Coordinates of C-alpha atoms and ligand atoms in Angstrom, one line a residue:
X1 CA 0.0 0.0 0.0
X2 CA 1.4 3.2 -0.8
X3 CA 1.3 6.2 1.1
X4 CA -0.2 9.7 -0.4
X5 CA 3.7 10.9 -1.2
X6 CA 5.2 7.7 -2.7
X7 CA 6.3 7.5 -6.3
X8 CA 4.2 4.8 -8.3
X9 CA 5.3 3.7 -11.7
X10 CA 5.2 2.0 -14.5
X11 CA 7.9 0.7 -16.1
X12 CA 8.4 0.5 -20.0
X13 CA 10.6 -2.0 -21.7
X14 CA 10.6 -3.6 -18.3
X15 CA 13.2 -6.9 -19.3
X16 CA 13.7 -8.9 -16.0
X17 CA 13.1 -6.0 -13.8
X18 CA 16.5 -4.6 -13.0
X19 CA 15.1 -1.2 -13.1
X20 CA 12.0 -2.3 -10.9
X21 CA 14.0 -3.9 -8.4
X22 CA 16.6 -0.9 -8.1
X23 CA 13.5 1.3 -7.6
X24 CA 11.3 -0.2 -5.3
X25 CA 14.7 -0.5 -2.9
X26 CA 14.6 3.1 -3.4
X27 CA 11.3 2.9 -2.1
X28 CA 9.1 3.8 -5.5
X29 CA 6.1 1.3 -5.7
X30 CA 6.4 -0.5 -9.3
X31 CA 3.1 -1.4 -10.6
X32 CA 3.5 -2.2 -13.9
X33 CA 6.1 -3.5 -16.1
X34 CA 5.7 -3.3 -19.8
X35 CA 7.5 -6.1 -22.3
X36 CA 6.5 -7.8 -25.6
X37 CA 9.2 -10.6 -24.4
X38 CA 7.1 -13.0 -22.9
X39 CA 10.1 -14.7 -20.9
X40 CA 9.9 -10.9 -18.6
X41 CA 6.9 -12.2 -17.1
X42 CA 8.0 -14.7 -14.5
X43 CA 11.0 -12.6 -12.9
X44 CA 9.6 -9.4 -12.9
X45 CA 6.3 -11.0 -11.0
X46 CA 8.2 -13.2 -9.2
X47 CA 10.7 -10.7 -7.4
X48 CA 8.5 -7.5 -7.6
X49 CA 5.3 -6.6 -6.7
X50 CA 4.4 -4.8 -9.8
X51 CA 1.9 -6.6 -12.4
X52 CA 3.5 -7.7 -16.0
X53 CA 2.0 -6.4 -19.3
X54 CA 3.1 -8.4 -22.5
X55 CA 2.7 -5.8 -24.8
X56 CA 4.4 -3.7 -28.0
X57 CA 5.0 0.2 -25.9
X58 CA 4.8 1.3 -29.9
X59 CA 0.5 0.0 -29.1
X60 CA -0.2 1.0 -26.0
X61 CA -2.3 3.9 -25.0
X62 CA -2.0 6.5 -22.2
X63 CA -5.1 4.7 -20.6
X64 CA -3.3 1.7 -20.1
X65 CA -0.8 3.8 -17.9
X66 CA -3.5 5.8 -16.0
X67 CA -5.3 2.9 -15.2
X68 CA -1.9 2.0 -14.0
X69 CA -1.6 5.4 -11.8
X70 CA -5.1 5.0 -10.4
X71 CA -5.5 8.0 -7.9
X72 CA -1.6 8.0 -7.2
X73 CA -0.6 11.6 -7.0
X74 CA 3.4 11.5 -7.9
X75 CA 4.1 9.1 -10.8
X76 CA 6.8 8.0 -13.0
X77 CA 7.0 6.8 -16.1
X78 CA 10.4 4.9 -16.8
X79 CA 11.4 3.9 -20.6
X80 CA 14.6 1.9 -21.2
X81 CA 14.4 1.1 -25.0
X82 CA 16.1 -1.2 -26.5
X83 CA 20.1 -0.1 -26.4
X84 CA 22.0 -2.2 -29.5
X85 CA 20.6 0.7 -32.1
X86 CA 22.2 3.3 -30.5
X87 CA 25.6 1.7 -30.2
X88 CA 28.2 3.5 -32.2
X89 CA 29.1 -0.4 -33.7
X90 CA 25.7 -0.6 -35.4
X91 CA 25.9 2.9 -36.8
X92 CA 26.4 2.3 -40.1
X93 CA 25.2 -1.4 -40.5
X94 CA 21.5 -1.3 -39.6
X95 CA 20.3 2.1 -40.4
X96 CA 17.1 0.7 -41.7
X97 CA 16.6 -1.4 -38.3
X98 CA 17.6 1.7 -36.4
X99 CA 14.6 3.9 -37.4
X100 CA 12.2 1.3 -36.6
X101 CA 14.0 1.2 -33.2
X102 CA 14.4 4.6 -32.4
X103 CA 10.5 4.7 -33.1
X104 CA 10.8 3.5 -29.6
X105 CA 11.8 6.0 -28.2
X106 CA 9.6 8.3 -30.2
X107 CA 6.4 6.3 -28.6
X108 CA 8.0 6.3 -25.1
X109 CA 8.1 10.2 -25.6
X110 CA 4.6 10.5 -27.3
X111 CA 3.2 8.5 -24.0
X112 CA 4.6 10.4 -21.8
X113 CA 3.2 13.6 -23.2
X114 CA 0.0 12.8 -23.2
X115 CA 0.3 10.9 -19.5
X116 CA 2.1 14.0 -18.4
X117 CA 3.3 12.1 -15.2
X118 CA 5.3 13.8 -12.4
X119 CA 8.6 11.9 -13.3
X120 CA 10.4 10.3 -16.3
X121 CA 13.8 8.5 -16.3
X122 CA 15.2 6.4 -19.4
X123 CA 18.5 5.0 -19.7
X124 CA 20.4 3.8 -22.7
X125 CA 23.9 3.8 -24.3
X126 CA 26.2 6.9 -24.1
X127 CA 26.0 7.3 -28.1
X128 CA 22.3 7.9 -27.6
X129 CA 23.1 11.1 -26.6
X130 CA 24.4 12.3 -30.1
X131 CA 21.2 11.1 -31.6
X132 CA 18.7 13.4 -32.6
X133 CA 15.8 11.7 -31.7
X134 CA 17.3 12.1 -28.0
X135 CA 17.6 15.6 -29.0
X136 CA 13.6 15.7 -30.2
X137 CA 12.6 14.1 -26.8
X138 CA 14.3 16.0 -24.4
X139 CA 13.3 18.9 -26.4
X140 CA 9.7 17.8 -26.3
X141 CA 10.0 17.3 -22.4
X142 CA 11.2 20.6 -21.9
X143 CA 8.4 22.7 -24.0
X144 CA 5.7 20.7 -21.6
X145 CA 7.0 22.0 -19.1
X146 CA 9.3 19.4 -17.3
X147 CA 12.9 20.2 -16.2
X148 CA 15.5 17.4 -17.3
X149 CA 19.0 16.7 -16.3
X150 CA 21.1 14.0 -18.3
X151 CA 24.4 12.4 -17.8
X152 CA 26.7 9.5 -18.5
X153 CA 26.8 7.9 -15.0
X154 CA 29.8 5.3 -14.6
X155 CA 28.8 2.0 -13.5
X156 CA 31.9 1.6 -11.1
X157 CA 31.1 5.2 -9.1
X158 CA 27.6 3.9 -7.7
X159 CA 28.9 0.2 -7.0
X160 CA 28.8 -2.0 -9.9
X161 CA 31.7 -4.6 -10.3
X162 CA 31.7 -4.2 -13.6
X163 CA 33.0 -1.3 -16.4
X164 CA 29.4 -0.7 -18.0
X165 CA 28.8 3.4 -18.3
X166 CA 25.3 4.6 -19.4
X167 CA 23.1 7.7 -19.8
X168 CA 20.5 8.3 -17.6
X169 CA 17.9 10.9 -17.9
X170 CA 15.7 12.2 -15.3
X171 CA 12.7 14.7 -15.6
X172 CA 10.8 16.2 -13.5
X173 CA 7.2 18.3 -13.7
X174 CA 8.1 19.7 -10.0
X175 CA 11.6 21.9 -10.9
X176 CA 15.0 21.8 -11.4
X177 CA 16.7 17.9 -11.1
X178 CA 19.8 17.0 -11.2
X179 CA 21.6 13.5 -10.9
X180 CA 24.4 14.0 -8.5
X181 CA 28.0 12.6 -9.2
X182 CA 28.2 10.2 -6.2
X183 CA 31.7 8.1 -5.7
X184 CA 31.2 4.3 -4.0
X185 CA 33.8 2.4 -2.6
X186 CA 34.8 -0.3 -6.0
X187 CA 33.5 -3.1 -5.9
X188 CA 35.3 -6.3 -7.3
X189 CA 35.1 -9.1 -9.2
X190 CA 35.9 -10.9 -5.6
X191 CA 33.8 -8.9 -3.8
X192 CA 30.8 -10.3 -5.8
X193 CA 30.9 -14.2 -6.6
X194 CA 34.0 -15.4 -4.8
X195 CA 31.3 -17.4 -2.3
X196 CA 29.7 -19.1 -4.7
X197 CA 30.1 -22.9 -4.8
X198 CA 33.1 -23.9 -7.5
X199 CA 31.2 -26.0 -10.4
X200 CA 32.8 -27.4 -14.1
X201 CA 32.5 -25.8 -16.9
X202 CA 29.3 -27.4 -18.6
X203 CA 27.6 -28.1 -14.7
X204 CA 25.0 -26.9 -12.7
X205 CA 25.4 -25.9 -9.1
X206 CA 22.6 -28.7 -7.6
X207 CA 21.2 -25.9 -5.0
X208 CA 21.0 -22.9 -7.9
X209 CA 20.1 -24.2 -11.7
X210 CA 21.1 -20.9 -12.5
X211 CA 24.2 -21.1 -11.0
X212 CA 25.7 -23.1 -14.5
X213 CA 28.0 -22.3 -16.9
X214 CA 28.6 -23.3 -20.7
X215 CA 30.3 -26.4 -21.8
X216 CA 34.0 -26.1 -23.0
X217 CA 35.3 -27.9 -26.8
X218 CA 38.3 -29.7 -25.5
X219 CA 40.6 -26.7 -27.4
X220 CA 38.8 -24.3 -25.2
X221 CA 39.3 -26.0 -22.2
X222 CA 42.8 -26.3 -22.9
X223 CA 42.9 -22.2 -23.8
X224 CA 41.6 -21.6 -20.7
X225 CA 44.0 -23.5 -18.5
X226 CA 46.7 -21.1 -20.1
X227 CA 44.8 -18.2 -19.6
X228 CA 45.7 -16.0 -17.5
X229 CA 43.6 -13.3 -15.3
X230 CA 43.4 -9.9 -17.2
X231 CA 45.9 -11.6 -20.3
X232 CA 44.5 -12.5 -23.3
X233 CA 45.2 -15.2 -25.9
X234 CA 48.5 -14.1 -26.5
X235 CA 49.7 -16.3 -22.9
X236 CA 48.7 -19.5 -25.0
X237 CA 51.1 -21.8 -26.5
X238 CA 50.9 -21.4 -30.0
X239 CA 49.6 -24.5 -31.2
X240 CA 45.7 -22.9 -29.6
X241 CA 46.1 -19.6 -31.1
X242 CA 43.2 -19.8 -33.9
X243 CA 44.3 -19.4 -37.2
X244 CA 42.7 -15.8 -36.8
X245 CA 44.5 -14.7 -33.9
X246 CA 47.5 -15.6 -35.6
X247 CA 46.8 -13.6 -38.7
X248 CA 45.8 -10.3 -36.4
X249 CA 48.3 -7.8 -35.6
X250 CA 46.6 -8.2 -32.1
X251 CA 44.6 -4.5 -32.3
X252 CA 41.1 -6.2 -32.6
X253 CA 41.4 -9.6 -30.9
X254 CA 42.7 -9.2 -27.5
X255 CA 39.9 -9.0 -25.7
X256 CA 38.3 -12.4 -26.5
X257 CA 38.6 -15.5 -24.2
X258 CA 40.1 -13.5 -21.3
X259 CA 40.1 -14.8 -17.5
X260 CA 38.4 -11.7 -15.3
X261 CA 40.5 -10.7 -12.5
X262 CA 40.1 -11.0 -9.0
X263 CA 40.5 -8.0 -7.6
X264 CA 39.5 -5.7 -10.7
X265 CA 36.1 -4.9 -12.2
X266 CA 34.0 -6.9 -14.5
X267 CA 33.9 -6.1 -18.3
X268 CA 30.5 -5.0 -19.5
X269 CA 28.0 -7.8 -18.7
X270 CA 26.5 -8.9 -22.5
X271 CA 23.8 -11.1 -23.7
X272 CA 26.9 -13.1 -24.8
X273 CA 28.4 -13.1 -21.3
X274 CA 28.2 -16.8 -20.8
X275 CA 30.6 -17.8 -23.2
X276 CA 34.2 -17.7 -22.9
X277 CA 35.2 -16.7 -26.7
X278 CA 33.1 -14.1 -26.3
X279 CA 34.8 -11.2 -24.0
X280 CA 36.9 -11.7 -20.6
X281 CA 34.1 -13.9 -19.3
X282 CA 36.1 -16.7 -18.2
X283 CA 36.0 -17.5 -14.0
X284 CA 39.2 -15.5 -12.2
X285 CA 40.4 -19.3 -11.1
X286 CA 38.0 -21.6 -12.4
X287 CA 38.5 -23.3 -15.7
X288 CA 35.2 -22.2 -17.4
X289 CA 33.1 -19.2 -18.0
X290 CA 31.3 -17.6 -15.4
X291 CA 27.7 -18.9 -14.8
X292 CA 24.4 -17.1 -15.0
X293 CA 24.0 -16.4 -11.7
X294 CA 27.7 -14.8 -11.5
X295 CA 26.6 -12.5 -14.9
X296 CA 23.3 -11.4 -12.4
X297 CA 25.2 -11.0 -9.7
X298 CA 27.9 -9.0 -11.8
X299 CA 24.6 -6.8 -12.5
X300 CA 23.9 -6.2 -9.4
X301 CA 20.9 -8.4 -8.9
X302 CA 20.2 -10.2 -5.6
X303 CA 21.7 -13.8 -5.3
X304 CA 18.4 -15.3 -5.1
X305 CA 16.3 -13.2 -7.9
X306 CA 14.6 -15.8 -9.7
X307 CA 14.9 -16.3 -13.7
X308 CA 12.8 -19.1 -14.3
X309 CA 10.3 -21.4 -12.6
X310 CA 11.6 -23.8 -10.3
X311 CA 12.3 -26.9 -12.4
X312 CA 12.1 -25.0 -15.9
X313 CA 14.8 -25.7 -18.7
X314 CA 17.7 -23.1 -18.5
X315 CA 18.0 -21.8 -21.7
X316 CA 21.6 -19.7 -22.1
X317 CA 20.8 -17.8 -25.5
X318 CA 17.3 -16.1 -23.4
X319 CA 18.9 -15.7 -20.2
X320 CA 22.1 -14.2 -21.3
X321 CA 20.0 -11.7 -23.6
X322 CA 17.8 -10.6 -20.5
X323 CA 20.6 -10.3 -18.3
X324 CA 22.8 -8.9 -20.5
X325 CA 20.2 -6.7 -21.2
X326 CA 19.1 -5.6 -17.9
X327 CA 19.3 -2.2 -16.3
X328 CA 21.9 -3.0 -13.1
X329 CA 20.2 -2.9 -9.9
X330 CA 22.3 -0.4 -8.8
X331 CA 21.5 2.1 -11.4
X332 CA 17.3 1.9 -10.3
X333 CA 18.4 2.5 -7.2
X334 CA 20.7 5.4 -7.7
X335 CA 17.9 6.7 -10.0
X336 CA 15.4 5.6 -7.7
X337 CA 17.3 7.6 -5.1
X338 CA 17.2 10.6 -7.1
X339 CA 13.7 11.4 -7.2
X340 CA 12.7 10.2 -3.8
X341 CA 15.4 13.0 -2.8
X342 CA 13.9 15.4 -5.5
X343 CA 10.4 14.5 -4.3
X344 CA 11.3 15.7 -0.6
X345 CA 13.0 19.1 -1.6
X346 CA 9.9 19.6 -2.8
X347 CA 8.0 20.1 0.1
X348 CA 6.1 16.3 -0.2
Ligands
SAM401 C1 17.3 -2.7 -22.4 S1 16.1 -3.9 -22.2 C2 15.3 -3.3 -20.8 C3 15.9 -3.7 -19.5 C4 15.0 -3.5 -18.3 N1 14.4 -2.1 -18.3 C5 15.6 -3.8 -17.0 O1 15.5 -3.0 -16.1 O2 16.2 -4.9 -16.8 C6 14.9 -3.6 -23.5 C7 13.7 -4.4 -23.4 O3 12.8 -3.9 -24.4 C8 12.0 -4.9 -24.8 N2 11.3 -4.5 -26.0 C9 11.8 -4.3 -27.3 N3 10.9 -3.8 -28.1 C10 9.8 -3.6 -27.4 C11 8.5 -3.1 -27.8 N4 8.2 -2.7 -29.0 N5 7.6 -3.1 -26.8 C12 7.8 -3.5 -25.5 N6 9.0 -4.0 -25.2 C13 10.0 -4.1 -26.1 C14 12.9 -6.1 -25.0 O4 12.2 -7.3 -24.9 C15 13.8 -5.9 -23.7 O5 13.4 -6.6 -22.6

C-alpha cells in the first residue's frame, strides 16, 4: 500500500526487472512492467510486486498507464528502449533497423506527453546522446514544461563490479533535477561471486540451476588453462592460437577468451556473457566461463532473484539476452534515489 507521497510507476521495456527492483529498494512502488518478451513475465512477478503487461509500448495507450496510476498523486514513467541501435558499432550497419528502433523512443516520448506524469527516467547507451531523436525528446519534455537533467553515470562510481557506463535521464514536472555525481567504494570481481560454490565448466550448481556455466570444446578447455587473469590469448602456446589470432596484428582480438580478474572490475556484462570466446568472461580461477547467476550478480541483482520457474529448462541464449540486457540494480536504485530526494526538496 502506498502512502499519499510515494512514487508509483510504471515501467516500459521492463526486461527482467533490473530497473524495478533498483527502484522499489529506493522505495518507488512499481506497478506495472511493460514487455513484448514474454520470458519478462515470470522474474519481474516473481521478485517485484508490480503486475507484468506483454505488450508492443509502440500500441499502447495513455489509458493503459492511468489505469496503472489509479489515484496515485506522484508518478513516473520509466522507458529503457532497446540499447543495441544506438551503439556507435551498429551505426552504419542497420540504419534501416535503427529507425524502426528509435521509433521506440519516439512512442516512449509520445506516452509520456499525453500521460504527463510527475517523473520520467530512461536509460540507454552513451552514443544515444548524439542522436537526434534524443535531442527531439528532451526537447519535447522541456516545451511541456518538465525540467531534465542528463548524464553519463559510470557504473563503477555507484557500486557496480563491472566497467558498464550509461546515460540516464531524469525529468521532473516539480523543478529543477539533477543527478548528482556520487563516488562508492569499488566493488570487485571478488567482492561479488567469490562465495559461490566452485562447479565445471558445462555443470550446474545442484542448490541454484542458475548457478551453470557453458560447456567447453576440449581446445577451449585447454585455452583456458593457459589463460591468464586480465591476459588475453597471447599467454597461450601457439599450437591454440586460432588461425585468426595468428593472422591479427593483435589491435582487434585481444579482448576475446580473457580470464576476469580477482581484484578488478568486471567487463560489460552482454547477452553473450556466458561464453568464454566471447569477451573476458572466463571465471578469475576456475576453468570455465562464469555462470548465470555470476553475470546477475555482476549486474547487481540479488543472489536469489529468480529467472525461471523452479524446475524450468535453462536456456543460455534467453537468459544471457535478458541479463545482458538488464538495467543493473544499482542504477534503479541510484535513480530511484534521485527522485525520492527530489520528491522531498519539494515540500512532499
Ligand atoms: C534494455 S532492455 C530493458 C531492461 C529493463 N528495463 C531492466 O531494467 O532490466 C529492453 C527491453 O525492451 C523490450 N522491447 C523491445 N521492443 C519492445 C516493444 N516494442 N515493446 C515492448 N518492449 C520491447 C525487450 O524485450 C527488452 O526486454
Amino acid at each position: 500500500m502506498s502512502s499519499e507521497s510515494q512514487i508509483v510507476a510504471v515501467d516500459m521495456f521492463c526486461g527482467v526487472g533490473g530497473l524495478t527492483h533498483g527502484l522499489t529498494k529506493a522505495g518507488i512502488d512499481v506497478r506495472l512492467g511493460v514487455d513484448l518478451d514474454p520470458a519478462c513475465r515470470f522474474p519481474m512477478e516473481q521478485n517485484n510486486s508490480a503486475k507484468f503487461l506483454e505488450a508492443d509500448v509502440s500500441e499502447l495507450c495513455a489509458s493503459d498507464i492511468l489505469a496503472a496510476f489509479g489515484d496515485a498523486k506522484v508518478t513516473l514513467m520509466a522507458g529503457c528502449a532497446p540499447c543495441q541501435p544506438f551503439s556507435s558499432y551498429s551505426q552504419s550497419a542497420r540504419r534501416e533497423k535503427q529507425h524502426a528502433d528509435w521509433g521506440l523512443l519516439a512512442s516512449f516520448s509520445s506516452l509520456v506527453l499525453s500521460v504527463r506524469p510527475t517523473f520520467v527516467t530512461m536509460e540507454n547507451v552513451p552514443p544515444l546522446r548524439k542522436q537526434e531523436i534524443f535531442e527531439q525528446f528532451v526537447a519535447a519534455l522541456k516545451e511541456a514544461g518538465y525540467h531534465v537533467d542528463f548524464e553519463v553515470v559510470d557504473g563503477r562510481d555507484i557500486g557496480l563490479p563491472q566497467r558498464r557506463q550509461r546515460l540516464v535521464l531524469v525529468a521532473s514536472i516539480l523543478g529543477p533535477i539533477k543527478l548528482p555525481k556520487i563516488s562508492k567504494p569499488k566493488v570487485t570481481v571478488r567482492d561479488t561471486i567469490a562465495g559461490l560454490p566452485p562447479i565445471a565448466a558445462g555443470k550446474a550448481d545442484a542448490t541454484d540451476p542458475l548457478h551453470v556455466s557453458a560447456s567447453l570444446s576440449a581446445t577451449n578447455l585447454k585455452r583456458i588453462r593457459h589463460s591468464k587473469p586480465g591476459g588475453t590469448w597471447r599467454d597461450w602456446p601457439r599450437d591454440l592460437v586460432a588461425p585468426c589470432h595468428a593472422r591479427d596484428t593483435g589491435s582487434t582480438y585481444p579482448s576475446v577468451y580473457g580470464r576476469m580478474e580477482w581484484d578488478g572490475p568486471a567487463p560489460t556484462m552482454t547477452t553473450q556473457c556466458y561464453g568464454f570466446g566471447n569477451g573476458r568472461f572466463g571465471h578469475p580461477a576456475q576453468d570455465r566461463a562464469i555462470s548465470l547467476r555470476e553475470a546477475a550478480m555482476l549486474q547487481s541483482f540479488p543472489r536469489d532473484y529468480a529467472f525461471v520457474p523452479r524446475g524450468k529448462p535453462i536456456n543460455f541464449n534467453t537468459l544471457g539476452r535478458l541479463i545482458g540486457n538488464a538495467v543493473p540494480v544499482l542504477l534503479g536504485e541510484y535513480i530511484g534515489g534521485v527522485l525520492t530526494e527530489h520528491l522531498k526538496a519539494h515540500g512532499h
